[in-house]
C-alpha positions as MATLAB code, in Angstrom:
seq = 'MSVISQTIPMNISRNPNIIENVFIGADISPEEVQTYTDLFKEFRDVFTWSYEEMHGIDPFIVQREIKMYENAKRIR';
ca = [
     -54.222    8.896 -125.710;
     -51.526   10.215 -123.435;
     -49.573    8.122 -120.973;
     -50.796    8.375 -117.390;
     -47.930    8.676 -114.955;
     -47.566    6.786 -111.701;
     -49.143    8.358 -108.635;
     -48.626    8.036 -104.909;
     -51.276    8.471 -102.201;
     -50.977   11.352  -99.773;
     -53.097   11.061  -96.620;
     -54.265   14.539  -95.617;
     -56.573   13.454  -92.791;
     -56.335   15.145  -89.418;
     -57.466   11.914  -87.769;
     -54.793    9.164  -87.718;
     -57.548    6.507  -87.786;
     -59.045    7.782  -91.056;
     -57.442    7.752  -94.487;
     -58.319   10.654  -96.798;
     -55.994   10.312  -99.759;
     -55.250   12.654 -102.597;
     -52.924   11.369 -105.294;
     -49.889   13.169 -106.667;
     -47.346   12.310 -109.343;
     -44.718    9.841 -108.149;
     -41.907   11.558 -110.040;
     -41.454   14.493 -107.667;
     -38.728   15.096 -105.110;
     -39.121   14.355 -101.383;
     -39.057   18.121 -100.752;
     -41.960   18.610 -103.160;
     -43.881   15.785 -101.476;
     -43.507   17.604  -98.147;
     -44.480   20.949  -99.680;
     -47.615   19.498 -101.276;
     -48.513   17.557  -98.126;
     -48.353   20.759  -96.084;
     -50.342   22.670  -98.722;
     -53.097   20.048  -99.030;
     -53.390   19.719  -95.259;
     -53.667   23.492  -94.882;
     -56.443   23.682  -97.484;
     -58.047   20.277  -96.849;
     -61.416   21.929  -96.163;
     -61.915   22.416  -99.923;
     -62.024   18.623 -100.478;
     -65.162   16.559  -99.945;
     -65.101   12.953  -98.851;
     -68.802   12.163  -99.076;
     -71.892   13.404 -100.882;
     -73.266   14.794  -97.628;
     -70.427   17.332  -97.626;
     -71.403   18.731 -101.049;
     -74.081   21.228 -100.042;
     -76.093   22.747 -102.862;
     -75.517   19.879 -105.326;
     -78.701   18.356 -106.779;
     -79.076   14.778 -105.395;
     -80.187   13.636 -108.866;
     -76.534   13.775 -109.944;
     -75.532   10.890 -107.672;
     -78.783    9.047 -106.922;
     -80.146    6.431 -109.291;
     -83.181    4.192 -109.189;
     -83.179    0.647 -110.521;
     -86.627   -0.299 -111.783;
     -87.719   -3.838 -110.901;
     -90.697   -6.018 -111.630;
     -93.122   -6.316 -108.699;
     -92.835  -10.116 -108.561;
     -89.078  -10.329 -109.190;
     -87.119  -12.761 -106.976;
     -84.232  -11.416 -104.966;
     -80.841  -12.901 -105.771;
     -78.512  -13.357 -102.836;
];
């Protein structure tokens, strides 16, 4: 198994009240961070943040059903 390097979050949201992070390697220069930030913000429309944004994907991929007995007690 290979070693996974450290990452840093990069918020590419257009709304300052919403965080939409992508993660990049932490071992890059400040200039590269700025370059990638600009690039990801320019092309942020290719990222999805919720299932509702993934048009054409079969809901079966993300939806699951948990079978329960009819007389099962709820646990709170």
